[in-house]
Coordinates of C-alpha atoms and ligand atoms in Angstrom, one line a residue:
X26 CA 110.6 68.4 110.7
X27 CA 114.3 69.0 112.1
X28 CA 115.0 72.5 111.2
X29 CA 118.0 73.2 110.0
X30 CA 119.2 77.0 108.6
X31 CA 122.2 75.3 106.6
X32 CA 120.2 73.3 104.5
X33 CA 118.7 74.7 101.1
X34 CA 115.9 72.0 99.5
X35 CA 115.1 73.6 96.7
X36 CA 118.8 74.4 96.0
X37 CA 120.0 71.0 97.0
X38 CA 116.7 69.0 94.6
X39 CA 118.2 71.3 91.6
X40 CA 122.0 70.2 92.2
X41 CA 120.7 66.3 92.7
X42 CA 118.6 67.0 89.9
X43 CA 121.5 67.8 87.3
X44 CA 124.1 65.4 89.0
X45 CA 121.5 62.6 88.5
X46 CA 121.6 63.5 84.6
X47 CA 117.4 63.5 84.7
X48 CA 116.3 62.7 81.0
X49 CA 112.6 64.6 80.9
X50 CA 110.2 64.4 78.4
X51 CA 108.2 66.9 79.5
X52 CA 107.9 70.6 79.9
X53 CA 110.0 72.9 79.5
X54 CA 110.2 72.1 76.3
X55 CA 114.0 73.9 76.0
X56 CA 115.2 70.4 77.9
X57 CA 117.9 72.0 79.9
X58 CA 118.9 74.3 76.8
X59 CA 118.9 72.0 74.1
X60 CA 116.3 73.2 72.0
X61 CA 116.9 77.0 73.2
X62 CA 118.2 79.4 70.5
X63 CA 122.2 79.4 70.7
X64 CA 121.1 83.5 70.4
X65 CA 119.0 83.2 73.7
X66 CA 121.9 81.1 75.3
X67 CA 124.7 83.6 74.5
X68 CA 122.6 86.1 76.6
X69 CA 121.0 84.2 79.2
X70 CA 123.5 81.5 80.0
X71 CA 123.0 77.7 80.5
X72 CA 122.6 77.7 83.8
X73 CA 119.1 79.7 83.3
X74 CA 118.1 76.6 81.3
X75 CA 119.8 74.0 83.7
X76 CA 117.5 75.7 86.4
X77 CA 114.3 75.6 84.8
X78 CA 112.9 72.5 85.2
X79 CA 109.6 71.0 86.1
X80 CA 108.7 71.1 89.9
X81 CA 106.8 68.2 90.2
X82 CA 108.3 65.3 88.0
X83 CA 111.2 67.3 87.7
X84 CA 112.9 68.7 91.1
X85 CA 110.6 66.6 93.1
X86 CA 108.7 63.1 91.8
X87 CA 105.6 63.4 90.9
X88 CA 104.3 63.1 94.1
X89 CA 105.9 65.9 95.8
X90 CA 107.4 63.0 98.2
X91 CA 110.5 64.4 99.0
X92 CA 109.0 67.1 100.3
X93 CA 111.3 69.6 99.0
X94 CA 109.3 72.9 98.7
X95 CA 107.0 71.9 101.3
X96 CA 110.7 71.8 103.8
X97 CA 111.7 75.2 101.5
X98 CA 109.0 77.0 102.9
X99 CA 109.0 75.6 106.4
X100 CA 112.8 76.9 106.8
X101 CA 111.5 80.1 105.7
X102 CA 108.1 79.7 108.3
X103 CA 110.5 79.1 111.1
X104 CA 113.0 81.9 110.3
X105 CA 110.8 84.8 110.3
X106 CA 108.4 83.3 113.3
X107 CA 105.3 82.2 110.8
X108 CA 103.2 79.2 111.5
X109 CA 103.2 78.3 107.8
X110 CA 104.6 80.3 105.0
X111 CA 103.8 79.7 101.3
X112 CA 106.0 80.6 98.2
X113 CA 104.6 82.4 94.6
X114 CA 106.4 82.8 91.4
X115 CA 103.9 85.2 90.8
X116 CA 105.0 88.2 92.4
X117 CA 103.4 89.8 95.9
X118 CA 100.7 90.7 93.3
X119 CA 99.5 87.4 93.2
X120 CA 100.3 87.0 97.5
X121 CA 98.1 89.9 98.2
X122 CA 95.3 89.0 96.3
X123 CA 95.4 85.2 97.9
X124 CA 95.5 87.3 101.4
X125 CA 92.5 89.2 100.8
X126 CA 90.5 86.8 99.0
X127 CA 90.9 84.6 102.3
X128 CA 90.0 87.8 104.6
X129 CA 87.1 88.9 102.8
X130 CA 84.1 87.2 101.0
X131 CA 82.5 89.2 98.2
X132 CA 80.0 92.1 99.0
X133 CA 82.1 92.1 102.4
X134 CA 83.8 95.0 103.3
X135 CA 87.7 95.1 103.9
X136 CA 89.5 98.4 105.5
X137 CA 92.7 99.0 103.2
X138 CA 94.7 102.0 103.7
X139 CA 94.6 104.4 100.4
X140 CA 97.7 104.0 99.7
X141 CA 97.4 100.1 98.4
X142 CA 99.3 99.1 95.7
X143 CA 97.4 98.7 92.1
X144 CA 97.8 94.8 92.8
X145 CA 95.3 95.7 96.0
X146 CA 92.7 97.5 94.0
X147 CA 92.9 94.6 91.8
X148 CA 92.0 92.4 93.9
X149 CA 89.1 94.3 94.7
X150 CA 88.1 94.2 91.4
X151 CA 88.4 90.5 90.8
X152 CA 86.7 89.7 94.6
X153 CA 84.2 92.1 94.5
X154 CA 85.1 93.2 98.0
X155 CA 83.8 96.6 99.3
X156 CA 87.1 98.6 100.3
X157 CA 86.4 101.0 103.5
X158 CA 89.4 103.6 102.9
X159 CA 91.2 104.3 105.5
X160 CA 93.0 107.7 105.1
X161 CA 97.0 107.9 104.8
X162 CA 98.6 110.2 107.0
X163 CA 99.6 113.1 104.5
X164 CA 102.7 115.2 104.5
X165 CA 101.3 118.3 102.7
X166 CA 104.3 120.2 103.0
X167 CA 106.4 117.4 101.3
X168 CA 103.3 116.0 99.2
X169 CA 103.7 112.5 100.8
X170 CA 101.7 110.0 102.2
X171 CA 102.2 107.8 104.8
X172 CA 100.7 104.5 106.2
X173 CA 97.6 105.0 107.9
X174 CA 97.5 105.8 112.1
X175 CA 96.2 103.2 114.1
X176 CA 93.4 105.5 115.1
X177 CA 92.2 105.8 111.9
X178 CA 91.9 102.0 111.8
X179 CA 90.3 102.4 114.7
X180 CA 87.5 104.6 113.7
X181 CA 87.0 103.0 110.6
X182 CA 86.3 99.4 112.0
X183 CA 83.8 101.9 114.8
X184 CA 82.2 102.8 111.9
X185 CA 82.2 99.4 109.8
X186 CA 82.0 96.8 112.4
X187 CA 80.9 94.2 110.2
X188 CA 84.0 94.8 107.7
X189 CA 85.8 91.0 107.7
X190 CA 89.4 92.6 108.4
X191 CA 92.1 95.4 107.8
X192 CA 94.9 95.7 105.0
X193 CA 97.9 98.1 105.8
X194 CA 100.6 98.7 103.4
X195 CA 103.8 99.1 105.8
X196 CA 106.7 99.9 104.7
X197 CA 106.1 102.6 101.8
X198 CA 108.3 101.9 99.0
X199 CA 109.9 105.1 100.3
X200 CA 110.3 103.5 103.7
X201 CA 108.0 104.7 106.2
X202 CA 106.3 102.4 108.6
X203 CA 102.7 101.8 110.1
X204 CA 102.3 101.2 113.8
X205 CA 101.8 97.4 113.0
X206 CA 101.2 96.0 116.7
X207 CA 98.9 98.8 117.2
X208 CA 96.7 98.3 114.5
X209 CA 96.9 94.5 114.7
X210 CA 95.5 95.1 118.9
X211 CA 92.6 97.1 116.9
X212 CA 91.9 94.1 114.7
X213 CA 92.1 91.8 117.3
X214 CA 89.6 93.1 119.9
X215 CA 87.6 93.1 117.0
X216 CA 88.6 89.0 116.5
X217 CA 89.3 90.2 113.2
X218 CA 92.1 89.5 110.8
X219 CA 95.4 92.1 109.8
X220 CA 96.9 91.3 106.5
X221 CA 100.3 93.4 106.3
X222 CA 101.1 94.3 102.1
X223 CA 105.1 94.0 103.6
X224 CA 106.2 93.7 99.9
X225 CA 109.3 95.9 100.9
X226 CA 109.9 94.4 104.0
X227 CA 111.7 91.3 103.1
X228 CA 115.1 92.2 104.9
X229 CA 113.2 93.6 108.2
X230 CA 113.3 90.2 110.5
X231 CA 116.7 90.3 109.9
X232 CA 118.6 92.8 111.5
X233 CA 117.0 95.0 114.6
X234 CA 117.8 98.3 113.9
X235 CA 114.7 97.9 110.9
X236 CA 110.9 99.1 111.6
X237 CA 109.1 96.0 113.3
X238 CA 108.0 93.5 111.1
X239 CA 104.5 92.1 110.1
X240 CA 104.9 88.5 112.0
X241 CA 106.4 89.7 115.1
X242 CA 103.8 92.6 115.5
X243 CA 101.1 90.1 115.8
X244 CA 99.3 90.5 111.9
X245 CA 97.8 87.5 111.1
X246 CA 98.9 87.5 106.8
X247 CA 102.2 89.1 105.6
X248 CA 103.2 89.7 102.2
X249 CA 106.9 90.3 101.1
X250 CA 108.8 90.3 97.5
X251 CA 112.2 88.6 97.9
X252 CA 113.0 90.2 95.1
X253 CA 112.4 93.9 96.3
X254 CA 115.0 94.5 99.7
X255 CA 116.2 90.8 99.0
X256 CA 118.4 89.1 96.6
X257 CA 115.9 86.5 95.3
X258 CA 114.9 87.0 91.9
X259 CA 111.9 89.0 89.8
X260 CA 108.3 87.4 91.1
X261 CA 109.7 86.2 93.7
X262 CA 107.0 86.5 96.7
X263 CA 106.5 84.8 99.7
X264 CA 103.2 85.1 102.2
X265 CA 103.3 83.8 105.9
X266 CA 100.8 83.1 108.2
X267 CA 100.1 83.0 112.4
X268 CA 97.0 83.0 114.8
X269 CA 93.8 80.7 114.4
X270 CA 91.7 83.2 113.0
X271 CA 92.8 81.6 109.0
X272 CA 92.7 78.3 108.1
X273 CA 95.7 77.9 106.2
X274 CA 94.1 75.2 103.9
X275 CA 91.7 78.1 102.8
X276 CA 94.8 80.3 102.1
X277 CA 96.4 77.7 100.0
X278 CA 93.3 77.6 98.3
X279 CA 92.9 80.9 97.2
X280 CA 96.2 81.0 96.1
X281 CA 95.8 78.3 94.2
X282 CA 93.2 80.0 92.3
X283 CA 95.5 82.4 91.4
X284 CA 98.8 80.8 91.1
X285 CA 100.4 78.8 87.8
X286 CA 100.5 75.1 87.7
X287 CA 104.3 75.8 86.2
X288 CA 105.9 77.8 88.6
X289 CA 109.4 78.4 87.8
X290 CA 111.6 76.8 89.9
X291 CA 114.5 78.9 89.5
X292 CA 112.2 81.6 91.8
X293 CA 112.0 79.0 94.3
X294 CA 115.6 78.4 94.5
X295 CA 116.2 82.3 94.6
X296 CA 114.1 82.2 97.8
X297 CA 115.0 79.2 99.3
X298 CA 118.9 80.9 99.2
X299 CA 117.5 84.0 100.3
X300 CA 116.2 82.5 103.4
X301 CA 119.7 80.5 104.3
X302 CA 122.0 83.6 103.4
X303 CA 119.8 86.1 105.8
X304 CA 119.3 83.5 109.2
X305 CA 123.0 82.7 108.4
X306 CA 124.3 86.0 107.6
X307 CA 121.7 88.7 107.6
X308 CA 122.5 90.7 110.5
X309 CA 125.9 91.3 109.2
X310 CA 124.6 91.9 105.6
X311 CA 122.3 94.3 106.7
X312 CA 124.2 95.7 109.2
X313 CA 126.8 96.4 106.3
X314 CA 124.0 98.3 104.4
X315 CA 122.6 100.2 106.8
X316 CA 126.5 101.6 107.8
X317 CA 126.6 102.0 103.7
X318 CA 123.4 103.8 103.8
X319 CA 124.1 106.4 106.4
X320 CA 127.2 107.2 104.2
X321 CA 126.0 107.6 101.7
X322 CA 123.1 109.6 102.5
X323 CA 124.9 112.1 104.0
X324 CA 127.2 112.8 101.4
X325 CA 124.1 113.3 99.2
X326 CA 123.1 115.6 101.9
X327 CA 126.1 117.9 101.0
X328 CA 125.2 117.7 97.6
X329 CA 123.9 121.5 97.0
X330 CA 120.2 121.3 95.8
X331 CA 119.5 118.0 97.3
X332 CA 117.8 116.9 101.1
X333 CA 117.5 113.4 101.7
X334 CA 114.9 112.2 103.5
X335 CA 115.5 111.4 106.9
X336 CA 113.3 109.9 109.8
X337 CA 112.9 113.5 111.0
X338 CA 111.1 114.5 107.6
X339 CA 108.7 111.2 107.7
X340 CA 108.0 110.4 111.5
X341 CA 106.4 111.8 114.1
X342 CA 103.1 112.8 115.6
X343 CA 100.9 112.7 112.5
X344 CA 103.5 111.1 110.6
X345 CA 104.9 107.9 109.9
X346 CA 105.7 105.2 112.9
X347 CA 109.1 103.9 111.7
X348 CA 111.5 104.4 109.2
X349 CA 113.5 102.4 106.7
X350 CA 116.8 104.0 105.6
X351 CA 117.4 102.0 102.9
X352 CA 115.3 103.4 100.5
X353 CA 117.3 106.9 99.7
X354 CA 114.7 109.1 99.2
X355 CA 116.0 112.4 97.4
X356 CA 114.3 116.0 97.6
X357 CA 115.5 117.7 94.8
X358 CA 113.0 120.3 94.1
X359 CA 115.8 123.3 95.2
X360 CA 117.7 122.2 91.6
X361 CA 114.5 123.1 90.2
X362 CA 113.8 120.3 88.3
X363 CA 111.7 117.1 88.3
X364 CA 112.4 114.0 89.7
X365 CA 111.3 112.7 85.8
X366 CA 113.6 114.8 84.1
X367 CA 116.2 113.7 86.9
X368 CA 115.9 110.1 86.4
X369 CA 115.9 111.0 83.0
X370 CA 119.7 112.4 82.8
X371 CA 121.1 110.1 85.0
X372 CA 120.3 107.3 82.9
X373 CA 121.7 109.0 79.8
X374 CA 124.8 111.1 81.5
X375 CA 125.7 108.5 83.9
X376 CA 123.8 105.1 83.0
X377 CA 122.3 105.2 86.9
X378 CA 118.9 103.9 86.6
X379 CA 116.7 105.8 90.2
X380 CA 113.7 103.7 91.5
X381 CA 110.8 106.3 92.2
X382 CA 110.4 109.2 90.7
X383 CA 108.0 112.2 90.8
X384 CA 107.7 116.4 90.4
X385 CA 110.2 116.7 93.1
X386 CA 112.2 113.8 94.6
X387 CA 114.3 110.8 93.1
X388 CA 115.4 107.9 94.9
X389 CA 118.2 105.4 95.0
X390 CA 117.6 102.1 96.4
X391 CA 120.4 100.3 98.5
X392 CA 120.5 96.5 99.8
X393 CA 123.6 94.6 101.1
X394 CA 124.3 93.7 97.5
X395 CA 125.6 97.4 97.2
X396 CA 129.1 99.1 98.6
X397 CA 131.2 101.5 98.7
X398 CA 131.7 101.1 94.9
X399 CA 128.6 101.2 93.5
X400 CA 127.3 104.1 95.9
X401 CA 130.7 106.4 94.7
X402 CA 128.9 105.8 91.4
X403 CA 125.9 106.7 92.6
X404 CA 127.6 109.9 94.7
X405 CA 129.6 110.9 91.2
X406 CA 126.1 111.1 89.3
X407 CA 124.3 113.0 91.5
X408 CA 126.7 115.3 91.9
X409 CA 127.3 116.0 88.2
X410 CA 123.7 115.9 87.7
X411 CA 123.1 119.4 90.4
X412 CA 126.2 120.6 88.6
X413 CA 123.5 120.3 84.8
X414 CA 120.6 121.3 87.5
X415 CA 120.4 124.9 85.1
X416 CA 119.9 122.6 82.0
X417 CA 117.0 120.7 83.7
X418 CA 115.7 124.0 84.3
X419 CA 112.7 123.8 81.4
X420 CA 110.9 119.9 82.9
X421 CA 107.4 120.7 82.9
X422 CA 105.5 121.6 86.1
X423 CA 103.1 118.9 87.8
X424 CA 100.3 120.6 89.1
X425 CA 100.2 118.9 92.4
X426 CA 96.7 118.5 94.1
X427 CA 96.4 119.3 97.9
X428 CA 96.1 115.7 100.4
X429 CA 92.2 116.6 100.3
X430 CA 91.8 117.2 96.5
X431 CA 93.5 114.2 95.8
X432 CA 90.6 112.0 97.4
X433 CA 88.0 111.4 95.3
X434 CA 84.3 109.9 96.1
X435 CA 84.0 106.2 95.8
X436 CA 80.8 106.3 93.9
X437 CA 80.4 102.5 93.0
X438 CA 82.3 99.4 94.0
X439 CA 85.3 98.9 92.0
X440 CA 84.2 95.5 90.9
X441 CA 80.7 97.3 89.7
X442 CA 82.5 100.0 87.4
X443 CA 85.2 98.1 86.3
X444 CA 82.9 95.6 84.6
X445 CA 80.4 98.3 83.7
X446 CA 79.2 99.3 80.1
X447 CA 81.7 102.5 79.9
X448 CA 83.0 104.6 77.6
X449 CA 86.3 106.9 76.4
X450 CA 85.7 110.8 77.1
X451 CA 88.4 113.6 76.8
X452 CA 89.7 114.4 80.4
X453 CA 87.9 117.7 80.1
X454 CA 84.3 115.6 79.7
X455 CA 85.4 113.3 82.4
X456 CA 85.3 115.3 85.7
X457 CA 82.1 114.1 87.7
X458 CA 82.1 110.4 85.9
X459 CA 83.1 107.6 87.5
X460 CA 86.5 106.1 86.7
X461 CA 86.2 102.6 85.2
X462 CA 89.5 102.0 85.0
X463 CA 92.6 102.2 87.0
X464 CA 95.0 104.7 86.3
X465 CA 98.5 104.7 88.5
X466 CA 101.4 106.8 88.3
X467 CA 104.4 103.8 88.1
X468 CA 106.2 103.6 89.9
X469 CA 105.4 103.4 93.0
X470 CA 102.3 101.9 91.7
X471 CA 99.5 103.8 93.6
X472 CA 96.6 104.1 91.9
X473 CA 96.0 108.1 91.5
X474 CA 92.3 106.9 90.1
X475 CA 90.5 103.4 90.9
X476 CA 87.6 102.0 88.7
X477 CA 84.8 103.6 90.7
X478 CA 85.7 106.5 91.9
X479 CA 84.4 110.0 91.0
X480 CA 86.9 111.6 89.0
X481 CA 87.5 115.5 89.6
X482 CA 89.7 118.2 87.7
X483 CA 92.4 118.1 90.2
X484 CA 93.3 114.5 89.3
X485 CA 92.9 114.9 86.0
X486 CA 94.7 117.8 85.8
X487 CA 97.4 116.1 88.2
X488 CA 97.3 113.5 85.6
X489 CA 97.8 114.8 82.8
X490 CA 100.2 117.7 83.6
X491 CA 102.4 114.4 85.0
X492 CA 102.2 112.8 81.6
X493 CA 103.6 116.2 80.3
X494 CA 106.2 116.1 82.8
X495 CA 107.2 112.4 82.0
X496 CA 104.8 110.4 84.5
X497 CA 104.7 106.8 83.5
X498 CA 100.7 105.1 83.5
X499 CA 101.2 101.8 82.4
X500 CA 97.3 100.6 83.2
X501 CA 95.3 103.5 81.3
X502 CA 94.1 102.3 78.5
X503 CA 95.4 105.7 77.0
X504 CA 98.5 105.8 78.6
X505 CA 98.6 109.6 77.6
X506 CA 95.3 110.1 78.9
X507 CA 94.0 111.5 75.5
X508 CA 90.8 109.3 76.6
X509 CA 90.0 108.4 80.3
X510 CA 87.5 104.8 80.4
X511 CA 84.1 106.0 82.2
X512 CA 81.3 104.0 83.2
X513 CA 78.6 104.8 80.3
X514 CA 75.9 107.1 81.3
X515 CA 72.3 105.4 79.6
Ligands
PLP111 C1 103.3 97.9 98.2 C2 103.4 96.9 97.1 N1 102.6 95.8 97.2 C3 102.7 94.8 96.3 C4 103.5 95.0 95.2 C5 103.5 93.9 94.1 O1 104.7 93.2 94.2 P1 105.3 92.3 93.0 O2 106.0 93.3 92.1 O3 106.2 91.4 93.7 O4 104.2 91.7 92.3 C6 104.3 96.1 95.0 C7 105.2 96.3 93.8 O5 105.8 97.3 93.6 C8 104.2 97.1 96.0 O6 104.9 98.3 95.9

């Protein structure tokens, strides 16, 4: 295929596609808005209906034979230096899962850095894949965790030399950065495969003053939301692929297992443009955001009470390789408050909704779609929010467990208690049971618990003093942890 950056397929199929006046009698069964409620239109707009069409028999013919996501994702391949690169309307959730499933065979064991997303331990759970952990490096001082060294890779494939291959979650959704070339020349010597969880990465190939990205640092699977650091839209995901050492039929494949037979095309189209705006104008975009950013951070510097974040605080020996500064990552513990109660009143005070939150930090997350507007918004409501800081005063405390209390034993595989006979204890009657559920502060969406694991009164008590405090646990099946789900005892 001639590769050309200017083009758009998907974009280009959708236009042709409502020029040509397509009559379809077939899903979705709104036919370009006709049959939508004039209620849903006033909110949503046409042009969410016009979009949504069928992909094959639809955009394409029912063959697929104009190619057009199959030249989508080749554009994209060839942008960020993939052999092959593969788009989901399912989210990264779904991308990881297709990664690992590849990597590992069940009863295999995979090395995946503690810090996985919930979507990871998932697909432990539905693969029935043995996770190695491999241990974050932890900022006890700041109560953070970073990605994983390379030598702790290292000594955990010394240890496990039959696991299949290593998972690394790099960048942190608060922006730090694993040595990926290192750990990818551990995997390697190994002949084993890297999958890199790059979910907030989507914007690094494109401007050079980011951490290295997955596909230049040599991993062989790469996971990224466009809809995360880029402008596609919600479940938007993409996953690329390099090397020889996976067959990219057999990637395809797992996906496939995972994926919809009706993805929505208007998530295609969101990537496709994604792809064309960044080769054609990234660097400047980003180079825009990143000037934006280091504004904008230091006036929230000068904010009394509040300490952003900066790659001093997160890298280092022991620390974090590289450092994204988009993520503005806010330390406000010195207004003594919580980040909960923070997020809290600036949605109500100043309708400015934060991205993560926890007992001590907030943070604002900036793209190129933001400028010197919207952060003097951003800069007015934190402001006005230490200048309330006395009335935040009474948030309740998170008892915060040490790096090593927060490690529990991984008593069973999570497949194994997951799908065990369990039952619903009070926290109190739950230390020393195994977890048979997942249970993850959101977001970031770490799980604090995994089905498994042996649960201790730090955790628990972490927990649930976080759920007093305003912590959010979408996945426990008590989401204020009156109950925890253990694995029965017979
Ligand atoms: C590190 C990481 N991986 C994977 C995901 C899943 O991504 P998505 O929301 O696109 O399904 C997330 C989502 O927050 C994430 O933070």
């Amino acid at each position: 295929m001639v590769i050309n950056h200017a083009e758009a397929p998907v974009l280009e199929a959708l236009a042709a596609y409502q020029n040509a006046d397509e009559l379809a009698f077939t899903p979705p069964g709104h036919k370009r808005a006709r049959g939508a409620d004039p209620r849903a239109r006033a909110v949503l707009g046409d042009a969410v209906f016009f979009g949504d069409v069928l992909a094959n028999g639809g955009l394409d013919d029912r063959l697929a034979r104009n190619q057009v996501l199959v030249r989508a994702e080749q554009l994209m391949a060839d942008a960020v230096h993939a052999d092959h690169t593969f788009f989901s309307t399912c989210g990264s959730s779904l991308s990881v899962k297709a990664a690992m499933l590849t990597v590992a065979c069940p009863g295999h064991k995979l090395l995946v850095g503690r810090d996985a997303h919930k979507s990871v331990v998932a697909g432990l759970i539905l693969s029935g894949v043995a996770p190695v952990w491999v241990e974050p490096r932890w900022d006890a001082e700041r109560s953070i965790a970073h990605p994983p060294s390379t030598e702790a890779y290292e000594k955990a494939f010394e240890e496990h030399p039959d696991a299949d291959g290593a998972l690394v979650t790099s960048p942190t959704p608060y922006g730090a950065a694993a040595d990926l070339a290192g750990i990818a020349e551990v995997c390697h010597r190994r002949g084993k495969p890297l999958v890199v969880d790059e979910a907030w990465g989507a914007h690094l190939p494109f401007h050079t003053d980011l951490p290295a990205w997955a596909m230049d640092a040599g991993a062989d699977i790469c996971v990224t939301s466009i809809h995360k650091m880029g402008s596609g839209l919600e479940q938007g995901s993409v996953f690329h692929l390099q090397g020889d050492l996976i067959d990219p039929a057999e990637l395809a494949s797992r996906a496939d297992l995972l994926d919809t037979t009706s993805p929505n095309v208007l998530i295609y189209a969101g990537i496709d443009a994604w792809r064309r705006q960044m080769v054609q104008h990234g660097h400047d975009l980003i180079g825009g955001a990143l000037k934006l950013a280091a504004r904008t951070r230091e006036a929230i510097e000068a904010i009394d009470g509040m300490h952003v974040h900066d790659e001093a605080d997160f890298c280092g020996p022991g620390l974090a390789s590289g450092f994204d500064p988009l993520p503005v990552v806010i330390d406000i513990s010195a207004l003594g408050t919580t980040g909960y109660r923070a997020a809290d009143w600036l949605r109500e005070h100043h309708h400015i909704d934060g991205h993560l939150f926890d007992h001590r930090r907030i943070s604002a997350q900036l793209t190129h779609a933001d400028d010197e507007q919207t952060t003097d918004r951003l800069l007015t409501a934190l402001r006005d929010l230490a200048g309330h800081a006395s009335e935040l005063h009474d948030a309740p405390r998170v008892a915060v467990p040490s790096p090593a209390e927060l490690r529990m034993e991984q008593a069973d595989l999570p497949r194994d208690a997951y799908f065990a006979r369990h039952e619903k204890v009070a926290p109190r009657d739950a230390v020393g049971r195994v977890a048979a559920e997942m249970i993850t502060p959101y977001p970031p969406g770490i799980p604090a618990v995994l089905p498994g694991e042996r649960l201790t009164e730090p955790v628990l008590e972490y927990l649930l003093t976080g759920v007093e405090a305003g912590m959010f646990l979408p996945d426990a099946a008590d989401q204020r942890l009156g109950t925890v789900r253990v694995v029965a005892e017979d």
